[in-house]
Coordinates of C-alpha atoms in Angstrom, one line a residue:
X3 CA 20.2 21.3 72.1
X4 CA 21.9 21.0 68.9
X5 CA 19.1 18.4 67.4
X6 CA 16.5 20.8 68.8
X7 CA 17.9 23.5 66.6
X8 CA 18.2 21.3 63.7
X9 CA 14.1 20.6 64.4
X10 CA 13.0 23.9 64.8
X11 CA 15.3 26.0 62.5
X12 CA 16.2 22.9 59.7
X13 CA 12.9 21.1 59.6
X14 CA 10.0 22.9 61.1
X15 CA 9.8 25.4 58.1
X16 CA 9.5 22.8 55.6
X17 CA 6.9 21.2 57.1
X18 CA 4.9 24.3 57.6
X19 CA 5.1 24.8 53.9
X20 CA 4.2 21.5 53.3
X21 CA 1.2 21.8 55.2
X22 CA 0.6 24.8 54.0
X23 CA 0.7 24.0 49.7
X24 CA -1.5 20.7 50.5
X25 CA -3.9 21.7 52.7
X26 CA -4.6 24.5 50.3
X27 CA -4.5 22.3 47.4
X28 CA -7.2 20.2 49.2
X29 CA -9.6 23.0 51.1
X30 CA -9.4 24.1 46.9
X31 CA -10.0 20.9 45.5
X32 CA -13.0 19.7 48.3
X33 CA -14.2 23.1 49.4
X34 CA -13.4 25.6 46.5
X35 CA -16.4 27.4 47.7
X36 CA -15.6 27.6 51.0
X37 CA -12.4 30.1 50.2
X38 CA -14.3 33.3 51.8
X39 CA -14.2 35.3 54.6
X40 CA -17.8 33.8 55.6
X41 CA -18.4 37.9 56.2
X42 CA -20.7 38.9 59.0
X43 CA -21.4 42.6 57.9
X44 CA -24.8 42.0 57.8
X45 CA -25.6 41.0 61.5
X46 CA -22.6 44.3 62.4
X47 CA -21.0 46.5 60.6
X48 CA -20.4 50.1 62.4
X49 CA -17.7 48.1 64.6
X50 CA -16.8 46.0 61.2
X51 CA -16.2 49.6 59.1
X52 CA -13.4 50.5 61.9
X53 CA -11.5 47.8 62.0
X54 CA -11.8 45.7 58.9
X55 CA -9.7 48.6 57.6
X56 CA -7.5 49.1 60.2
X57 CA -6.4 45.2 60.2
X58 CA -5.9 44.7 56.4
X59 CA -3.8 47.9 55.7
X60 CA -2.2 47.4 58.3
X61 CA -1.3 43.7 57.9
X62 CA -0.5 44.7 54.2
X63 CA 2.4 47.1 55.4
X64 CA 3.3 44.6 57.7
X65 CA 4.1 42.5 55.3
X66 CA 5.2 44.4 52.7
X67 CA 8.2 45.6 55.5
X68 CA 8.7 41.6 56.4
X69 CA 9.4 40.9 52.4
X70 CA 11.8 44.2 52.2
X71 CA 13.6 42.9 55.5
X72 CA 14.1 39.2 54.9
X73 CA 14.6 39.2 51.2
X74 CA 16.8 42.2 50.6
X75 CA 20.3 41.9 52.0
X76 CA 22.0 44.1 54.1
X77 CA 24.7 44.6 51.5
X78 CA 22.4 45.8 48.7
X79 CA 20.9 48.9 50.9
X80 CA 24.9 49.5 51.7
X81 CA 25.4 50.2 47.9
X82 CA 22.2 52.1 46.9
X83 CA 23.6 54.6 49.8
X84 CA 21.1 53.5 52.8
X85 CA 22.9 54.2 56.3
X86 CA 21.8 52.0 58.4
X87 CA 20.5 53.8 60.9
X88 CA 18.1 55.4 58.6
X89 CA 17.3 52.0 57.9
X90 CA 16.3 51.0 61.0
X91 CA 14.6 54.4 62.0
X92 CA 12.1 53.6 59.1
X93 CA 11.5 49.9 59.9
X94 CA 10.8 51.4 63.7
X95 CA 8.6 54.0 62.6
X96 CA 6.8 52.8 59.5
X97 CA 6.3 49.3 61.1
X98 CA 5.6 50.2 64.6
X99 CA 2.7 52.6 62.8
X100 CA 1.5 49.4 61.3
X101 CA 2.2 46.9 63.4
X102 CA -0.1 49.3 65.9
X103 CA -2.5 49.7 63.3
X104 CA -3.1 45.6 63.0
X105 CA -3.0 45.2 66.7
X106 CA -5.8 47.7 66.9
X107 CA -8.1 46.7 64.0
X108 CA -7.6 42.9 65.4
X109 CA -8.7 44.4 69.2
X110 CA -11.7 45.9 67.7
X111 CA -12.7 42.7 65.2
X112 CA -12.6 40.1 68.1
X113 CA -14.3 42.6 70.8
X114 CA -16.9 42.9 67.8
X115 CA -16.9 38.9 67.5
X116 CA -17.3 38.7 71.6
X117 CA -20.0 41.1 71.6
X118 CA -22.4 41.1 68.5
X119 CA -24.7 37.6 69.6
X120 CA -25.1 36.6 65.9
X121 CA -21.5 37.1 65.0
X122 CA -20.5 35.1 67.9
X123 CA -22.6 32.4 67.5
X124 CA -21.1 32.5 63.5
X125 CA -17.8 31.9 65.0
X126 CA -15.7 28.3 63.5
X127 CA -13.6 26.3 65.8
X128 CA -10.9 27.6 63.6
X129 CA -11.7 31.4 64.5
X130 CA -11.5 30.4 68.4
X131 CA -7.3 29.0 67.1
X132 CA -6.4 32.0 64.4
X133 CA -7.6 34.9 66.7
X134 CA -5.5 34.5 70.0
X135 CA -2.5 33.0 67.0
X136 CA -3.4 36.5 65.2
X137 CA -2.6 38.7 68.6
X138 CA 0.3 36.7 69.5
X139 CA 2.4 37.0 66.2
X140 CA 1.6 40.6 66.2
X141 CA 3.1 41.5 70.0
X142 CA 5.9 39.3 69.4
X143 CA 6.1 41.1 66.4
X144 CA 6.1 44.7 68.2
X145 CA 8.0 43.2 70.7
X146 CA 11.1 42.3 68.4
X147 CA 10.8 46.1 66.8
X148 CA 10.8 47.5 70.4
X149 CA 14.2 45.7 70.7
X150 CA 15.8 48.0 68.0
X151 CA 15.3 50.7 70.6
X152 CA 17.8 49.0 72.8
X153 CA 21.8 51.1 72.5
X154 CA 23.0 48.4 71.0
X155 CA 20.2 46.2 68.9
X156 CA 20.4 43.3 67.4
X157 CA 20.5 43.4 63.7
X158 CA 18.1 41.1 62.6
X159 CA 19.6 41.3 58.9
X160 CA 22.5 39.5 59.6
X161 CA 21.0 36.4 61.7
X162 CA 17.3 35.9 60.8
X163 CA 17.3 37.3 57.5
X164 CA 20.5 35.3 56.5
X165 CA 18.6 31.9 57.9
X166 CA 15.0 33.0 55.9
X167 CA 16.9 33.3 52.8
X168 CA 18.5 29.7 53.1
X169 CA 15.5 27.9 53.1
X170 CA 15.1 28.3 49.8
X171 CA 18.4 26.5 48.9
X172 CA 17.5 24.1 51.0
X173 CA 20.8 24.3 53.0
X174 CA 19.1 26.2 56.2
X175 CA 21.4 28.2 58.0
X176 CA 20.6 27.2 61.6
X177 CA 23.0 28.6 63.5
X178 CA 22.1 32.2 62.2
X179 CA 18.6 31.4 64.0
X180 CA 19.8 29.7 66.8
X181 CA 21.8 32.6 67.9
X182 CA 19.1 35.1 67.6
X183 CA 17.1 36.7 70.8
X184 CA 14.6 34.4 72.1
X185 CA 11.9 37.1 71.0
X186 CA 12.6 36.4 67.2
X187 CA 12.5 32.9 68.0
X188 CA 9.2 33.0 69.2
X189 CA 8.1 35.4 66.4
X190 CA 9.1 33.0 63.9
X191 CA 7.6 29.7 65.2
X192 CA 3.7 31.4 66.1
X193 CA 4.5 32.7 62.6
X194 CA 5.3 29.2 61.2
X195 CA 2.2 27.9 63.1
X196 CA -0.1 30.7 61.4
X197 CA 1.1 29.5 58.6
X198 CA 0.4 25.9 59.1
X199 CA -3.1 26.7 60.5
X200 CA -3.8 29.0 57.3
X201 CA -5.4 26.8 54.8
X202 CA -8.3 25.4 57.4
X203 CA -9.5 28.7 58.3
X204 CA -11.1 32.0 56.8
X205 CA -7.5 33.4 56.4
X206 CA -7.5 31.2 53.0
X207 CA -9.5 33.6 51.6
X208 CA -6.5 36.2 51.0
X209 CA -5.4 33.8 47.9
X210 CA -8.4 34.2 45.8
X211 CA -7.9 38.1 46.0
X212 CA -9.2 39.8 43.1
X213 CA -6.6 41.1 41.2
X214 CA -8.8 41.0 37.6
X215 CA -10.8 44.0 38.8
X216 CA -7.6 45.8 38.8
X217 CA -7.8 45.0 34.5
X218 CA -11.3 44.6 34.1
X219 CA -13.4 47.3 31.8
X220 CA -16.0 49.6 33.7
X221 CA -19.2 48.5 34.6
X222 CA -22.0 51.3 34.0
X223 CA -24.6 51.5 37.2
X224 CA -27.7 53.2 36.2
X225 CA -29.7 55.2 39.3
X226 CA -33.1 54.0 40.3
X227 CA -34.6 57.4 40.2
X228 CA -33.7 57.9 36.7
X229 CA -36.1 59.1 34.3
X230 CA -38.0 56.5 32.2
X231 CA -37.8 56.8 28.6
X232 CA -41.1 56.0 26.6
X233 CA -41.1 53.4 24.6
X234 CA -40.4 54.2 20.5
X235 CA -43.5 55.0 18.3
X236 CA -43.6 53.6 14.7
X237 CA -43.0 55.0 11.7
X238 CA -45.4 57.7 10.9
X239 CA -47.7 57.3 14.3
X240 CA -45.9 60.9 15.3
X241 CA -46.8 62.7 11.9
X242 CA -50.5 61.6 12.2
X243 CA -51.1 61.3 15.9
X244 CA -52.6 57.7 15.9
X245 CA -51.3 54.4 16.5
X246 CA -52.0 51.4 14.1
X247 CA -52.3 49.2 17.3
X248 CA -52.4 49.3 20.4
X249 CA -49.6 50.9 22.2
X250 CA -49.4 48.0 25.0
X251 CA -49.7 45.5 21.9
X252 CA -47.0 47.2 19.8
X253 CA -45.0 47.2 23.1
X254 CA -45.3 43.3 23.8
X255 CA -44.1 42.6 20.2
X256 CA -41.2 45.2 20.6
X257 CA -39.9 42.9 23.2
X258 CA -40.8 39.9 21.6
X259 CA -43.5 39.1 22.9
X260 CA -46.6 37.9 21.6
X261 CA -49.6 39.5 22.8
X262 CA -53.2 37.5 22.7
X263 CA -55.2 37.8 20.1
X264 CA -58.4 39.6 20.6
X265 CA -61.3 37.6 19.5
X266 CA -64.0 39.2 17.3
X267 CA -67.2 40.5 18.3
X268 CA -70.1 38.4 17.9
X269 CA -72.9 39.7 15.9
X270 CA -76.6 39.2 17.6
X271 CA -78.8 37.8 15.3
X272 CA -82.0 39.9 14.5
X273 CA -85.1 39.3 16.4
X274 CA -88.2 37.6 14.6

């Protein structure tokens, strides 16, 4: 059991980073054009408006709450004044609200990919693997919040949160996982083989987020019904109501065009 836990908790994470860092490096350097979301809006999108929403603020928050849990130690909120059941009452609340939120938008995205024919027939083999991965890391997910519910919970900042923040020394801390409830264990290896599975599928797509429109200047969109204005006159064509040319000529050369020539009229001769 002991070299089990030394797989799973010691060498399993590197190797889903690894995975992870080259098989983006590659789907990048072979298939740089392949890093969307291959979007189906235009076969569906009443179904699409729902729950695209509902899945990526949702799974924003999610993560966003992972970061805050795993990264900051329990010893920091201690000091900034944070009881800890406070603490725990907003992970249950403000996580449960969007782990439910994700859960829902995800229920409503693959009922949309089951029912729409030309969104189904659009779907990869890798949707068929990231879409039952997707619902499975988010119950576990709920599940192990559920668990804080419990009289006496386990605290999740002292075990897994202690073995995440290891890895990056890369002196892993497998006892702190191997000692955690079997519902954090499996939350943690279907997220480890998300992760691994993320560079050959659409979920690739959340790296080339566009983060310059955040900095970019404004672009100016001008209405179709808007009002033409008429093309500028010459010089003195307004004082003395006439044109030197034609209007359609003057026109072609104002946009650089150049108009044909008009050949003269030919004279008939006179009769005999």
């Amino acid at each position: 059991m002991k070299h089990l836990h030394i797989a799973l908790w010691g060498v399993l994470p590197y190797l889903a980073v690894a995975v992870l860092v080259t098989g983006t490096a590659w789907r990048y350097r072979y298939d740089r054009f392949g890093f969307t979301t291959r979007s189906s809006q235009l076969h569906e999108h009443r179904l699409l408006r729902i729950g695209g929403p509902l899945f990526h603020y949702g799974i924003f928050f999610v993560a966003a709450g992972h970061v805050i849990g795993l990264l900051v130690p329990e010893s920091l909120t201690e000091r900034v004044h944070i009881h800890e059941w406070l603490y725990h009452a907003n992970a249950l609340i403000v996580g449960g609200t969007a782990g439910l939120a994700t859960l829902a938008g995800l229920a409503i995205l693959l009922h949309r990919r089951l029912r729409v024919p030309a969104v189904r027939a659009a779907t990869s083999r890798s949707d068929r693997a990231v879409y039952p991965l997707l619902i499975c890391v988010v119950l576990a997910g709920l599940a192990a919040t559920a668990t804080t519910l419990q009289p006496h919970p386990y605290d999740y900042r002292v075990g897994v949160s202690v073995w995440f923040r290891s890895l990056p020394a890369l002196d892993p801390d497998v006892p702190a996982m191997a000692h955690a409830p079997l519902v954090y264990q499996i939350h943690a290896l279907l997220g480890m083989a998300l992760f691994a599975l993320w560079p050959f599928s659409r979920l690739v797509h959340a790296f080339t987020a566009p983060l310059g429109y955040l900095a970019r200047p404004y672009i100016v969109y001008r209405s179709r019904g808007a009002r033409r204005v008429p093309a500028a006159q010459p010089y003195g064509a307004q004082q003395y109501g006439a044109l030197p040319y034609d209007a359609g000529e003057y026109g072609a050369r104002r946009h650089g065009a150049h108009p044909a020539r008009r050949r003269p009229a030919q004279s008939t001769p006179p009769r005999r």
